[in-house]
Amino acid sequence: MVQTFAYPLSLREEELKNKVAADWFGAFDCTRIIGNIDFCVDLPATELALGYDAEPILWAEAKAGNKKDIVASFVQLILTIGGGHTADRNLPPHFLGAFDAEKIAFIPYNAVLGVLGKNDFDWTVAPSDHESKEFKELYTLAKGVIEREKLLFRYAEDGDILRRFIKSNFKSGRRDISKILINKNNFTHIYRQWREIVMPFIDAPWDVLKKKYNIYDRDFYLAEMNIDDNGTTDIADDRVANDFYITFDARSTTPYTVKRKNEDDLFNILAFGFKSGGLDAYAEFWRRYKRPPRKDYWNFIVNRLDLLVPQDVRERKGSFFTPKKWVELSQHYLELALGENWQDEYYVWDCCAGTGNLLAGLTNKYRIWASTLDQQDVDVMRERAKNGANLLESHIFQFDFLNDSFDRLPKGLKEIIDAPEKRRRLVIYINPPYAEAGDAKQRSHTGANKTDVSVVHATYDKYLAKIGIAGRELFAQFLMRIHDEISECIVGQFSTLKHLMGPNFKLFRQAFHGALARCFITPADTFDNVKGQFPIGFFVWRLGERSTPTSTDGFANASPSLNAAAVAEASDKSELKINGVFTETTADVYDRKGEFIGTKTILAYDNERSINDWLIETRKRPTALNLGFLSCRSHDVQHVNDIFFRNEKSLIKSARGSWITDANLVEASVYVAVCHSIDADWLNDRDQFLFPNDGWKDDGRFHLDGIVYTLFANANNIKSADGVNHWIPFTEEEVGAKDCFKSHFMSEYLRVFAPLREKLSPAATSVLDAGRELWRYYHAQLGANPDASYYDIRLHFQGVTTDARGKAKMNSDSKDAKYTELIGNLRAAMKRLAKEIEPKVYEYGFLKK
């Protein structure tokens, strides 16, 4: 009799997962952690004939106790996968599962592919919140397929059957597994890998193929997929999804051929080959997959070509979902700006509508227009209109806003744009794509520069001279075309804050004249596929004629023609100014739950001097001693890690900054303390540190707080091996050093000069006391270096780890319990000192709230 298992209901979830792994999946690899998936089962590496990525069998949601509603567990798992884009970044599994202490259930992954492909849904909600509207919506949508497809086993009663199921379907112990079958689950993941590995080597005129033959990179992928192991083309007309298509023959020097369906005389229209190294990349990539896919899989694939869209294309097209709470709030802000009857008094055009979710909630379909780049999205919106969405099919159309002429617009919309009075009643309501030519990965040398993202558009060429480098951002191109070619309209737009705050947008701000009637900001990561801690805002602009100035809070002029109630509503924030260059406004702030939490000043900084300008003024002072070189590459909150100092300028790659000397130690230390004492969050991420007012000059305690903070900041990268360490604030006797220090500058400075300024604050004293104990413990170690710096001491106890790229990095913790206690005390004291410094950062104008 095979032993069966049932688990105590009191068993904790982590222990339950360990026991389920050992008891039921012992022949498999259950150690991999994929995103936020609770439980993963892979074929063990020993079962794979080739050393490629592990083939996942199961992703599962685990719950302690006995959860009656197994469907809810599956829905939570689907939300976890969809919200984390887990299946975009990893090969999907054969099965999804859900288990607790009593039972386990499985469904085929492809059974919920349609649910996971749902675009008009807010995937950013917390999967564990079973009471959210989104969870309940997905539950309703997925319940039927889960109930229909699930196989449920109870450990105690169904143990034998469960084992047979696992043995039959998880393919444990097979020795002939050398290639992964292409199926309904994995074809999108394989496509994304193919684009990275094979596509760059294909020598093809992509623009010509797209415009003349309606052929895309995915067609090359399909052609390669449909050959056998001998390189023989295995494609017939009934397996072709387009009039023009690509065939592939690996035996040819030009293996790619453009053909036309059912017309022999047009065969071999064009042929293409690989660039150098391409054939090897092709062969190595496809060695891991079994081709061609089964015909039923092929039919599924060609019916879901909408899923074969690369990530950067989604970014360019703006096809990411706008969460419902921000859609509703944005429409409320339009009402505040334009009046409660705005939907009956204004026309609305979403010119990058995707599948139209931004328009949900609008009531007057006869005054709504929706266009998008992809015909497929047009078809989706028209289908929604047929099924009750508040849109007119005749008002939904395909249009490339960054390239097409307005002559292609529907007659009714064109008439609105051409008539000044109607145009003043047109609201361009958009969440445009935020993609830029050089993203963070490119700037950190982990990705390719995506120049094509923005510079291939007609608007880029047209407005380059006018807005400069800002034109590399797609949303800036949208706004400038609207500004210049649909003048005097209303703009309601979602975007980052770059157009208001970014240094690269100075020319844009000078060119974009409008009245910022209303705005709010919210965390960026509440939007689909947006990562990072920074704000995204919604802004209501009115473009129009110059009028008489009415106030001086950031714009030159105000419009007398707007709804009086709306003006009154906005008067305590940004008045409705026209044709002024933006300098400053106050935005409403909402947290990720949609709760109002206060206001935030947004500055353009174009007329502000920076903290770097302030420090530069100290360079010409007579000096006797260089203490280190301070890197000042950036001066905003998001880049504070670029602010640090080392012994010599030559030790810093592409160094930009200032020397720290005996003559400017106060200013340099205040600079470091100001920048590093402020905790970065999504709200202050883009704030810039500024040239202070004169209040700081007579605040001796602030000076000393800054020096003490800088001594023990992580920005202190002074190393005794790189030169003399002038940054030891103690004497040899204080810390029990076994030999003399090479420099006593800092301890003498604090002893002689500190009393002349002001007594140390209690917070600074606590930091020095905690630091002294750390130094004493270090100097009690065998072989302690008398001149060790703060960095050296941390390195001694914490050690280093070398990453996959061969770069050594200091570990974040230590196995030495005493050191851990002492560094913990020091860090706690530093936090208290930072809290003392923070109010003065704002009081003296280094930052504006």
XYZ file of C-alpha atoms in Angstrom, residues 235-688:
454
model
C 4.708 25.392 -44.235
C 1.661 25.120 -46.443
C -1.062 27.569 -47.357
C -3.371 26.316 -44.643
C -0.665 27.124 -42.101
C -0.151 30.712 -43.289
C -1.766 33.637 -41.471
C -1.093 36.412 -43.997
C -1.224 36.950 -47.794
C 2.521 37.570 -47.817
C 4.620 35.347 -45.645
C 8.165 34.179 -44.966
C 9.594 30.739 -45.626
C 12.865 29.528 -44.226
C 15.461 27.070 -45.542
C 18.526 26.678 -43.348
C 20.437 25.057 -46.232
C 20.401 28.258 -48.296
C 22.764 31.236 -48.048
C 19.634 33.431 -48.106
C 17.328 31.265 -46.011
C 14.465 33.793 -45.681
C 12.148 34.198 -48.676
C 9.090 36.417 -49.019
C 6.264 34.542 -50.761
C 2.658 35.212 -51.569
C -0.131 32.839 -50.738
C -1.700 30.918 -53.667
C 0.120 32.851 -56.393
C 2.964 30.828 -57.881
C 4.088 33.568 -60.198
C 4.947 35.833 -57.285
C 7.036 33.320 -55.383
C 10.530 34.401 -54.351
C 9.734 38.120 -54.217
C 12.609 38.873 -51.849
C 15.285 36.845 -50.077
C 17.420 37.618 -47.040
C 20.278 36.065 -45.131
C 22.114 36.369 -41.843
C 24.711 38.848 -40.780
C 28.044 37.491 -39.584
C 27.496 35.040 -36.731
C 23.796 34.771 -37.407
C 23.700 31.148 -38.527
C 25.445 30.081 -35.322
C 23.037 32.141 -33.196
C 20.085 30.617 -35.059
C 21.345 27.050 -34.662
C 22.195 27.444 -30.993
C 18.828 28.990 -30.195
C 16.641 26.391 -31.935
C 18.679 23.483 -30.629
C 16.665 23.694 -27.428
C 13.181 23.483 -29.037
C 11.353 20.780 -30.984
C 10.032 22.026 -34.358
C 7.556 22.282 -35.966
C 4.728 22.577 -33.431
C 1.749 20.303 -33.727
C -0.872 21.564 -36.162
C -3.417 22.226 -33.430
C -0.814 24.276 -31.579
C 0.007 26.138 -34.794
C -3.642 26.973 -35.332
C -3.805 28.328 -31.797
C -0.651 30.413 -32.344
C -1.782 32.027 -35.602
C -5.104 32.875 -33.998
C -3.293 34.658 -31.171
C -0.731 36.690 -33.080
C -1.739 39.603 -30.861
C 0.375 37.960 -28.165
C 3.479 38.079 -30.370
C 4.245 41.711 -29.594
C 7.599 42.665 -28.071
C 7.727 44.586 -24.820
C 9.241 47.740 -26.313
C 6.512 47.860 -28.971
C 3.886 47.785 -26.217
C 5.735 50.732 -24.653
C 5.776 52.647 -27.943
C 2.114 52.040 -28.624
C 1.026 53.004 -25.151
C -0.884 49.756 -24.850
C -0.496 49.506 -21.098
C -3.572 49.598 -18.939
C -4.560 52.738 -16.995
C -5.910 51.619 -13.600
C -9.600 52.269 -13.114
C -9.116 54.420 -10.015
C -6.898 56.840 -11.926
C -9.296 56.872 -14.899
C -12.131 57.864 -12.568
C -10.009 60.443 -10.740
C -8.777 62.004 -13.981
C -12.365 62.451 -15.180
C -13.190 64.091 -11.855
C -10.317 66.532 -12.384
C -11.555 67.302 -15.874
C -14.913 68.094 -14.310
C -13.269 70.395 -11.742
C -11.435 72.220 -14.507
C -14.207 72.401 -17.109
C -17.446 72.270 -15.157
C -19.877 69.519 -14.232
C -21.504 69.481 -17.700
C -18.210 69.183 -19.524
C -19.092 65.898 -21.263
C -22.050 67.551 -22.991
C -20.209 70.777 -23.717
C -16.866 69.401 -24.959
C -15.723 66.823 -27.488
C -13.236 64.112 -26.440
C -10.526 62.450 -28.542
C -8.204 59.781 -27.152
C -5.573 59.623 -29.902
C -3.603 56.737 -28.331
C -6.567 54.793 -27.018
C -5.224 51.226 -27.064
C -8.330 49.198 -26.280
C -10.139 52.259 -24.920
C -10.113 51.753 -21.171
C -9.329 55.448 -20.509
C -12.724 56.293 -22.023
C -14.653 54.042 -19.648
C -17.093 56.087 -17.587
C -17.648 58.800 -20.178
C -21.336 59.180 -20.937
C -21.865 61.003 -24.235
C -20.724 58.596 -26.944
C -21.702 61.004 -29.699
C -18.942 63.372 -28.586
C -16.205 60.739 -28.068
C -13.559 59.737 -30.631
C -10.972 56.993 -30.191
C -7.979 56.182 -32.368
C -5.010 53.900 -31.960
C -2.008 52.673 -33.888
C -2.998 49.019 -34.269
C -5.950 47.846 -36.314
C -6.285 44.938 -33.914
C -6.976 47.349 -31.040
C -9.488 49.144 -33.258
C -11.240 45.817 -33.776
C -11.280 45.211 -30.022
C -12.858 48.611 -29.339
C -15.467 48.127 -32.052
C -16.325 44.740 -30.614
C -16.703 46.354 -27.204
C -18.963 48.975 -28.750
C -21.152 46.214 -30.205
C -21.341 44.620 -26.771
C -22.484 47.722 -24.939
C -19.422 49.929 -24.414
C -20.392 53.583 -24.610
C -18.633 54.197 -27.943
C -19.779 54.638 -31.524
C -18.197 52.226 -33.996
C -17.991 55.036 -36.552
C -15.934 57.125 -34.093
C -13.300 54.394 -33.627
C -10.491 54.397 -36.194
C -6.876 53.458 -36.892
C -4.542 56.475 -36.837
C -0.812 56.936 -36.250
C -0.810 60.250 -34.401
C 2.957 60.724 -34.658
C 3.068 60.186 -38.434
C -0.295 60.462 -40.177
C -1.788 63.603 -41.675
C -4.943 65.010 -40.125
C -6.459 64.654 -43.593
C -6.940 60.983 -42.665
C -9.222 61.832 -39.754
C -12.939 61.054 -39.883
C -14.903 63.940 -41.328
C -16.668 64.861 -38.085
C -13.444 65.057 -36.066
C -11.622 66.924 -38.818
C -14.371 69.526 -38.847
C -13.962 70.027 -35.104
C -10.211 70.536 -35.436
C -10.584 72.913 -38.381
C -13.206 75.118 -36.685
C -11.653 77.402 -33.988
C -14.795 77.619 -31.860
C -15.283 73.844 -31.832
C -11.563 73.244 -31.365
C -11.659 75.235 -28.136
C -14.199 72.661 -26.947
C -12.046 69.666 -27.865
C -10.418 67.683 -25.043
C -7.434 65.562 -26.077
C -7.638 62.962 -23.308
C -4.648 60.606 -23.357
C -2.291 58.333 -21.508
C 0.485 58.411 -24.122
C 3.462 56.038 -24.191
C 6.339 57.062 -21.926
C 9.080 55.215 -23.837
C 12.312 57.091 -24.536
C 15.306 56.424 -26.744
C 17.675 55.833 -23.845
C 16.131 54.163 -20.807
C 17.678 53.380 -17.450
C 19.045 50.042 -18.634
C 20.823 51.679 -21.540
C 22.267 54.406 -19.346
C 23.561 51.778 -16.928
C 25.010 49.742 -19.796
C 22.619 46.812 -19.333
C 20.509 47.384 -22.420
C 20.608 48.693 -25.953
C 19.860 52.313 -26.797
C 16.303 52.299 -28.179
C 16.791 55.181 -30.608
C 14.053 53.932 -32.934
C 11.507 54.374 -30.164
C 11.138 58.059 -30.928
C 13.281 59.226 -33.828
C 11.476 57.262 -36.546
C 8.393 59.462 -36.274
C 7.581 62.473 -38.453
C 6.919 64.524 -35.323
C 10.505 63.987 -34.160
C 11.920 65.554 -37.307
C 9.370 68.338 -37.284
C 9.890 69.459 -33.694
C 13.531 68.523 -33.036
C 14.870 72.048 -33.405
C 12.080 73.415 -31.227
C 12.187 71.053 -28.244
C 15.642 69.477 -28.537
C 16.452 66.301 -26.642
C 12.962 66.228 -25.091
C 11.829 64.954 -28.481
C 13.330 61.595 -27.636
C 10.323 61.076 -25.364
C 7.197 59.967 -27.188
C 4.769 61.762 -24.896
C 6.608 65.030 -25.606
C 6.029 64.484 -29.318
C 2.318 63.933 -28.685
C 2.077 67.129 -26.649
C 3.974 69.298 -29.135
C 1.903 68.162 -32.100
C -1.248 68.850 -30.121
C 0.108 72.247 -29.024
C 1.073 73.404 -32.526
C -1.523 71.700 -34.712
C -4.630 71.625 -32.482
C -4.123 74.987 -30.840
C -6.516 76.321 -28.211
C -7.816 72.863 -27.284
C -7.913 71.259 -23.828
C -5.349 68.571 -23.009
C -5.892 66.003 -20.260
C -2.781 63.845 -20.162
C -1.057 61.287 -17.987
C 2.739 61.308 -17.945
C 5.818 61.460 -15.786
C 6.815 64.887 -14.496
C 9.696 65.328 -16.908
C 7.931 67.953 -18.996
C 7.542 70.076 -15.863
C 10.795 69.328 -14.028
C 13.320 67.605 -16.298
C 16.489 69.541 -17.234
C 16.272 68.086 -20.753
C 12.821 69.646 -21.160
C 13.833 73.302 -20.820
C 13.332 73.964 -24.547
C 10.051 72.059 -24.405
C 8.768 74.261 -21.581
C 9.719 77.375 -23.514
C 7.772 76.104 -26.515
C 4.745 74.581 -24.763
C 2.507 77.423 -23.601
C -0.615 76.545 -21.723
C -2.692 76.883 -18.617
C -2.264 74.108 -16.082
C -5.775 74.101 -14.650
C -5.569 71.021 -12.457
C -3.160 68.203 -11.700
C -2.615 65.285 -9.379
C 0.247 62.836 -8.911
C 0.363 59.230 -7.740
C 2.929 56.392 -7.523
C 4.146 55.226 -10.930
C 4.194 51.552 -10.010
C 0.407 51.534 -9.689
C 0.340 51.582 -13.504
C 0.658 48.436 -15.613
C 4.273 47.433 -16.302
C 5.722 50.626 -14.823
C 8.495 49.998 -12.321
C 10.420 52.341 -10.076
C 9.633 54.772 -7.290
C 8.630 58.013 -8.980
C 5.434 59.983 -9.654
C 3.094 59.868 -12.613
C 0.663 62.718 -12.894
C -2.507 63.740 -14.647
C -2.491 67.277 -16.014
C -5.321 69.377 -17.435
C -4.002 72.068 -19.777
C -5.824 74.751 -21.726
C -4.029 75.951 -24.840
C -5.138 79.319 -26.175
C -4.664 83.009 -26.784
C -2.753 85.404 -24.564
C -4.853 87.320 -22.047
C -4.460 89.679 -19.109
C -2.257 88.544 -16.188
C -4.115 87.814 -12.960
C -1.508 86.327 -10.632
C 2.150 85.440 -10.388
C 2.192 81.859 -9.148
C 4.089 80.349 -12.033
C 2.439 81.498 -15.280
C 2.318 84.780 -17.132
C -1.374 85.098 -17.963
C -4.896 83.885 -17.208
C -7.899 83.117 -19.372
C -11.150 84.996 -18.730
C -13.197 82.602 -20.834
C -13.235 79.524 -18.591
C -16.009 78.284 -16.349
C -15.962 80.581 -13.301
C -16.591 77.775 -10.836
C -13.669 75.815 -12.257
C -11.401 78.836 -11.922
C -12.499 79.302 -8.318
C -11.841 75.635 -7.573
C -8.317 75.954 -8.941
C -7.470 79.364 -7.511
C -5.658 78.003 -4.495
C -3.401 75.942 -6.725
C -2.498 76.784 -10.337
C -4.683 79.414 -11.936
C -5.665 78.852 -15.536
C -2.800 80.649 -17.236
C -2.283 80.894 -20.985
C 0.920 81.246 -22.985
C 3.168 81.452 -19.941
C 6.323 79.411 -19.458
C 5.772 76.961 -16.632
C 7.839 77.607 -13.516
C 5.924 76.249 -10.521
C 2.633 74.720 -9.418
C 1.092 72.745 -6.569
C -0.224 69.260 -7.279
C -2.647 67.127 -5.277
C -1.069 63.877 -4.097
C -2.784 60.477 -3.879
C -1.340 57.277 -2.464
C -1.499 53.911 -4.189
C -4.957 53.252 -2.727
C -6.313 56.448 -4.250
C -6.462 58.320 -0.941
C -5.651 62.047 -0.892
C -2.559 62.606 1.292
C -1.649 66.266 0.701
C -0.048 68.537 -1.864
C 3.354 68.803 -3.504
C 5.193 71.757 -5.048
C 6.437 71.036 -8.572
C 9.242 73.277 -9.867
C 10.669 73.659 -13.348
C 14.097 74.639 -11.904
C 14.916 76.524 -15.128
C 15.581 79.728 -13.193
C 16.990 78.072 -10.069
C 20.661 77.773 -9.169
C 21.667 74.302 -8.001
C 23.525 73.068 -4.940
C 26.417 72.341 -7.297
C 26.616 76.051 -8.151
C 26.806 76.733 -4.418
C 29.700 74.324 -3.886
C 31.553 75.578 -6.971
C 31.827 79.005 -5.292
C 34.209 77.478 -2.718
C 36.764 76.256 -5.255
C 38.902 79.383 -5.397
C 39.599 79.620 -1.682
C 43.270 79.278 -0.656
C 43.881 75.739 0.617
C 46.658 73.866 2.356
C 45.311 70.313 2.217
C 43.177 68.207 -0.117
C 41.041 65.813 1.945
C 39.341 63.962 -0.904
C 37.399 64.437 -4.131
C 33.601 64.730 -3.980
C 31.689 63.278 -6.922
C 28.767 65.580 -7.800
C 27.534 64.132 -11.073
C 23.890 64.786 -10.220
C 21.997 66.949 -7.779
C 18.564 65.366 -7.519
C 17.131 62.930 -4.996
C 16.956 59.953 -7.345
C 20.699 60.106 -8.031
C 22.070 60.608 -4.509
C 24.150 57.446 -4.884
C 26.229 59.377 -7.416
C 27.274 61.673 -4.564
C 30.269 60.202 -2.721
C 33.918 60.997 -2.086
C 37.234 59.183 -2.450
C 40.870 59.994 -1.774
C 41.716 61.125 -5.307
C 39.868 62.406 -8.362
C 41.662 59.833 -10.528
C 39.908 57.018 -8.645
C 36.476 58.109 -9.939
C 35.476 57.219 -13.484
C 34.479 60.278 -15.549
C 34.821 62.374 -12.415
C 32.729 65.525 -12.059
C 32.711 67.372 -8.786
C 34.900 69.348 -6.391
C 37.864 68.799 -4.121
C 37.146 68.732 -0.408
C 39.788 70.846 1.285
C 40.604 72.326 4.650
C 39.002 75.541 3.321
C 35.605 74.163 2.268
C 35.124 71.200 4.595
C 31.980 72.746 6.076
C 30.266 73.328 2.721
C 31.329 69.970 1.294
C 30.109 68.149 4.408
C 26.824 70.034 4.409
C 26.471 69.102 0.728
C 26.849 65.379 1.524
C 24.645 65.540 4.611
C 21.882 67.480 2.863
C 21.754 65.053 -0.053
C 22.020 61.829 1.941
C 19.912 62.665 4.985
C 16.714 62.840 2.911
C 15.105 59.458 2.341
C 14.222 58.998 -1.329
C 10.645 57.985 -2.052
C 8.312 58.032 -5.029
C 7.152 61.555 -4.231
C 10.497 63.361 -3.956
C 12.313 61.232 -6.501
C 12.658 64.048 -9.080
C 13.314 66.905 -6.597
C 16.551 68.807 -7.166
